[in-house]
GROMACS .gro file of C-alpha atoms in nm:
model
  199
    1UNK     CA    1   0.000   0.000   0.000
    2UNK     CA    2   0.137   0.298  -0.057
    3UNK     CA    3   0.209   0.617   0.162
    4UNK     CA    4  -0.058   0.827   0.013
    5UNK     CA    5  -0.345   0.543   0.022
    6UNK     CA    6  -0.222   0.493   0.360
    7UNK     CA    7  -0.285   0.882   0.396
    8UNK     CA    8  -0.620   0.846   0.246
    9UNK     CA    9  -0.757   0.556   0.426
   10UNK     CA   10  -0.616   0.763   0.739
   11UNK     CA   11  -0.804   1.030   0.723
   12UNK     CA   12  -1.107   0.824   0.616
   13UNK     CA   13  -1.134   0.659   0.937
   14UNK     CA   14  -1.068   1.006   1.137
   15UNK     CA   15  -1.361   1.162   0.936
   16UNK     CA   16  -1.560   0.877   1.007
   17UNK     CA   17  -1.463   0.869   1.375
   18UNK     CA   18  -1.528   1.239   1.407
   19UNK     CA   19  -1.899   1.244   1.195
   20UNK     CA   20  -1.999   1.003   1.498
   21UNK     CA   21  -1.955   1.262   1.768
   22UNK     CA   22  -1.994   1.580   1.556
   23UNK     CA   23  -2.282   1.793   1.700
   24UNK     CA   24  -2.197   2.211   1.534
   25UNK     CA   25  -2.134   2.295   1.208
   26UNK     CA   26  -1.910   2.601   1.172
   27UNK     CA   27  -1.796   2.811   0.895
   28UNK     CA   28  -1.470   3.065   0.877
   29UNK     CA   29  -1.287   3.341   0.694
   30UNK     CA   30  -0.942   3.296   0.691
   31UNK     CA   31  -0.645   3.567   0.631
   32UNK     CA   32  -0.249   3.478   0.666
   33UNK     CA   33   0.050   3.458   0.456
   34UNK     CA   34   0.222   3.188   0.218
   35UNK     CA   35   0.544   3.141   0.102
   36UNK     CA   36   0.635   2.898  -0.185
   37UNK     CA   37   0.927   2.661  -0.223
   38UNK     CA   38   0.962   2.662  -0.587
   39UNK     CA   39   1.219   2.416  -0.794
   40UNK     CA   40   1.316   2.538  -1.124
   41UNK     CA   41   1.474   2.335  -1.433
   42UNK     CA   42   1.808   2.402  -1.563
   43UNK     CA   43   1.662   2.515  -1.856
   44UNK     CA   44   1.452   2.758  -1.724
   45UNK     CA   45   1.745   2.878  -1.506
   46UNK     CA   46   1.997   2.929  -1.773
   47UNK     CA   47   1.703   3.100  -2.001
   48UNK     CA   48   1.579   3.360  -1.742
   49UNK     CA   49   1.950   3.422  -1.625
   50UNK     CA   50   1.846   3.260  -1.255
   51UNK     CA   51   1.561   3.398  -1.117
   52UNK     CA   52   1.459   3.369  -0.799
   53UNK     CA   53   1.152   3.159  -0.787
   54UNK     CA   54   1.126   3.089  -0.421
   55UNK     CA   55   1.045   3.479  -0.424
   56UNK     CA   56   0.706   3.459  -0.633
   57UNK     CA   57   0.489   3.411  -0.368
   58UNK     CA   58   0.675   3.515  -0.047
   59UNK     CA   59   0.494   3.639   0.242
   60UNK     CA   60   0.168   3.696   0.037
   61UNK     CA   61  -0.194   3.744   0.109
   62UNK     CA   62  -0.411   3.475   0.132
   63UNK     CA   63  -0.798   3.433   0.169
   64UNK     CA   64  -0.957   3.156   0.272
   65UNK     CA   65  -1.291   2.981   0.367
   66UNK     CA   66  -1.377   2.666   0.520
   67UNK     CA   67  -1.667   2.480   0.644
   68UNK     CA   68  -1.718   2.184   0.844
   69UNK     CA   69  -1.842   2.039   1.200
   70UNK     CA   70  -1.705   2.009   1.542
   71UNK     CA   71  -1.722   1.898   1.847
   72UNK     CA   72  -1.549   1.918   2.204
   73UNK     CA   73  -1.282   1.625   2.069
   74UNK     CA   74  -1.202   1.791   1.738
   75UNK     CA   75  -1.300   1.887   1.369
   76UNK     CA   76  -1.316   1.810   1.032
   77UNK     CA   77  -1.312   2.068   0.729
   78UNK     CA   78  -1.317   2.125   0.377
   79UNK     CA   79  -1.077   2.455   0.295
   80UNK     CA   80  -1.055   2.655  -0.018
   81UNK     CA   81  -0.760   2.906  -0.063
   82UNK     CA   82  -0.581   3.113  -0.280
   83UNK     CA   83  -0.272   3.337  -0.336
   84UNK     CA   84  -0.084   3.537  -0.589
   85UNK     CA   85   0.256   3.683  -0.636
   86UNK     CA   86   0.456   3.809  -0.854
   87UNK     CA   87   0.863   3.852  -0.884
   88UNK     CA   88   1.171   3.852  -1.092
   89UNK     CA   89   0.926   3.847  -1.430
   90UNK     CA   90   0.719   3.581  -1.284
   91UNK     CA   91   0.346   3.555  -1.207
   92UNK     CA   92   0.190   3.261  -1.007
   93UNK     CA   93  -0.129   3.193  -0.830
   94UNK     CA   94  -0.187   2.923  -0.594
   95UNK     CA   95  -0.514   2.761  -0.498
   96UNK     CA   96  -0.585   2.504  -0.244
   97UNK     CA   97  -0.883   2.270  -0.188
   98UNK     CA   98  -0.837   2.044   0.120
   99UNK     CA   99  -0.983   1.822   0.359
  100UNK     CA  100  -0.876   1.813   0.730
  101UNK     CA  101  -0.895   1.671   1.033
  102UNK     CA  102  -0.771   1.854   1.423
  103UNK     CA  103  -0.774   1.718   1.742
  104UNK     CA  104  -0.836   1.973   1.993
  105UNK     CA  105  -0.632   1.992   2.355
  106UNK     CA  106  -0.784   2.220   2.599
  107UNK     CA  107  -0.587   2.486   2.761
  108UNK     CA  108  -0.860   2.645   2.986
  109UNK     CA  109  -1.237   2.680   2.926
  110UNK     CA  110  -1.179   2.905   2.670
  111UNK     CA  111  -0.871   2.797   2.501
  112UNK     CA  112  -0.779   2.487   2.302
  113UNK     CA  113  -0.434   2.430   2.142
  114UNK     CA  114  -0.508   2.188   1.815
  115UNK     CA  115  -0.317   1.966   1.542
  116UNK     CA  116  -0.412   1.794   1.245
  117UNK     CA  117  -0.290   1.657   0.871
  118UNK     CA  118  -0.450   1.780   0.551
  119UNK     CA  119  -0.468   1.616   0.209
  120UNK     CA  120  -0.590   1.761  -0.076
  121UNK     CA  121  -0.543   1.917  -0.398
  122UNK     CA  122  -0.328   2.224  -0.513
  123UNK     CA  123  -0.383   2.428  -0.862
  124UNK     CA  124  -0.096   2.607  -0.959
  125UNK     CA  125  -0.153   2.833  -1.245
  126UNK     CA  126   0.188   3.066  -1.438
  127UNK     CA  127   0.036   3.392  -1.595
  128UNK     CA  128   0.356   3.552  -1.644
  129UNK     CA  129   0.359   3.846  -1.869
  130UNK     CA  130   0.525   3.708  -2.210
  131UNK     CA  131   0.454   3.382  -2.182
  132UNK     CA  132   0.157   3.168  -2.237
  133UNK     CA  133  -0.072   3.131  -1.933
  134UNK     CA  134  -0.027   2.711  -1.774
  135UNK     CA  135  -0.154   2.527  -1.482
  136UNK     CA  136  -0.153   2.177  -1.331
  137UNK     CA  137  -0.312   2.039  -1.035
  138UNK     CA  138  -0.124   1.818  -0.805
  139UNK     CA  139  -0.161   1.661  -0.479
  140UNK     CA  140  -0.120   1.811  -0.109
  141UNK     CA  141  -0.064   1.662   0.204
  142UNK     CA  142   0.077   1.866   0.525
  143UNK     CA  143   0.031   1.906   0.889
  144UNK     CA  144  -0.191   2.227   1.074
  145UNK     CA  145  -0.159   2.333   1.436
  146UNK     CA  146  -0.223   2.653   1.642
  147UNK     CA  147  -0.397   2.841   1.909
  148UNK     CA  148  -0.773   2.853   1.874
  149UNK     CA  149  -0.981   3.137   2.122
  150UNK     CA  150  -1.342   3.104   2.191
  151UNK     CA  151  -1.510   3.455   2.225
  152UNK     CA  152  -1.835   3.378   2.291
  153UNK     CA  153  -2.095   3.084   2.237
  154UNK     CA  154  -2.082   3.100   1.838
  155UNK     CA  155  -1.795   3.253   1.769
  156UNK     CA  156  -1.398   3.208   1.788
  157UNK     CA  157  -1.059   3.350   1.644
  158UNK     CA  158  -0.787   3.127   1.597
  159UNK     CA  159  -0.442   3.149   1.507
  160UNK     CA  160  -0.253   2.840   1.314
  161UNK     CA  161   0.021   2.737   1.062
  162UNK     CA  162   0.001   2.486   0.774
  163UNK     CA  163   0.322   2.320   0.598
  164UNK     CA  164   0.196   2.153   0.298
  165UNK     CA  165   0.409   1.936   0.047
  166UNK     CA  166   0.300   1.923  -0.345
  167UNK     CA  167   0.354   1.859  -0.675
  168UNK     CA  168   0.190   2.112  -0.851
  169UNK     CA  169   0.393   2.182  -1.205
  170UNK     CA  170   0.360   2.455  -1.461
  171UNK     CA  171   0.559   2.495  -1.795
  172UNK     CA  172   0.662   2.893  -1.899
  173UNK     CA  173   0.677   2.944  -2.285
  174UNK     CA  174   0.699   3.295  -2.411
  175UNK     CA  175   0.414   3.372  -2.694
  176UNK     CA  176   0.418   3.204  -2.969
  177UNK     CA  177   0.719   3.013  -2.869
  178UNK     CA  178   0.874   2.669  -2.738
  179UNK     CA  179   0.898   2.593  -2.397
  180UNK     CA  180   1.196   2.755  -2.199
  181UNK     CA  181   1.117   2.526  -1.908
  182UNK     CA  182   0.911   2.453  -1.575
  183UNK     CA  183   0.860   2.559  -1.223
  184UNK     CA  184   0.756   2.231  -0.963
  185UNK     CA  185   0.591   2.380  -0.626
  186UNK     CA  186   0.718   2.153  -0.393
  187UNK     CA  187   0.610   2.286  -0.015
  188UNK     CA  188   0.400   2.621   0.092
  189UNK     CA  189   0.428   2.725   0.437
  190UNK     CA  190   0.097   2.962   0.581
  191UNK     CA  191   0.031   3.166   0.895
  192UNK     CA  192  -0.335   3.245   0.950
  193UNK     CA  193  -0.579   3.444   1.147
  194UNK     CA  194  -0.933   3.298   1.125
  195UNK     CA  195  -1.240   3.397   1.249
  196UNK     CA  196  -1.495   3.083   1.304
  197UNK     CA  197  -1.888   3.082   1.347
  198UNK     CA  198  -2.070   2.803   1.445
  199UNK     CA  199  -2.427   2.728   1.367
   0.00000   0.00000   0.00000
């Protein structure tokens, strides 16, 4: 079996688990910051005299929403994100549609620590001016944890960070011409503020 059926069946059994004792559904807004690992070919490198592709999206906005149920054990959540940079001549915009699962650990009354994994799917798209718009959708699986605040009966903030490993690939050819090579997202990194609702 491999590592990402293992993943799968995982998190099937967690959901499952956590739809038994689930009793609120709860919606949120997110707002944080990602930053891209980005691998570039050789040829790419050689033909756009080294950029710096880690840079593209480095410390930029991203919105988020997410809905899902909870309980006083945990959570599980669907998550849709997405962020844009641009740098050294290069345009990218990453979007995220995941499934997750956190265990919560109580603090005080009013404050639970949590931790969780994530697998999903990541859309990478290049719109670099010059070249000829290309996306791909790959896999993602990471690890969330954080500081979540209750504020009153409904409502919450919470604070977390999500490490996510892909392999989201897009090609860059200028207009009109061949291929001068690809860019492979291989790990985002996000910081987060959320504010949650439950209903």
């Amino acid at each position: 079996m491999t590592a990402m059926k293992k993943l799968l069946l995982a998190f099937t059994v967690l959901g499952a688990t956590a739809m038994a004792h689930a009793d609120d559904n709860f919606a949120s807004l997110t707002l944080g910051q990602t930053s891209d690992k980005v691998k570039k070919s050789n040829a790419l490198d050689s033909a756009l005299n080294n950029p710096n592709a880690d840079g593209v999206i480095g410390k930029d906005t991203t919105y988020g929403l997410r809905l899902g149920k909870q309980n006083d054990q945990g959570r599980y959540y669907a998550t849709y994100d997405n962020v844009s940079g641009t740098h050294n001549g290069i345009k990218l915009r990453q979007e995220n549609l995941l499934g997750s699962y956190d265990v919560f650990y109580p603090v005080t009354s009013s404050t639970k620590l949590f931790g969780g994994g994530t697998a999903g799917l990541t859309k990478l798209t290049q719109d670099s001016p010059g070249y000829s718009r290309d996306s791909d959708i790959g896999y993602a699986v990471g690890l969330q944890g954080g500081v979540l605040q209750q504020i009153s009966q409904n409502t919450s903030v919470e604070l977390g960070y999500r490490y996510l490993r892909s392999n989201a690939s897009t090609e860059m050819s200028p207009h009109g011409g061949d291929k001068v090579g690809s860019l492979d997202l291989t790990s985002s990194a996000q910081t987060y503020l959320s504010a949650n609702y439950t209903f």
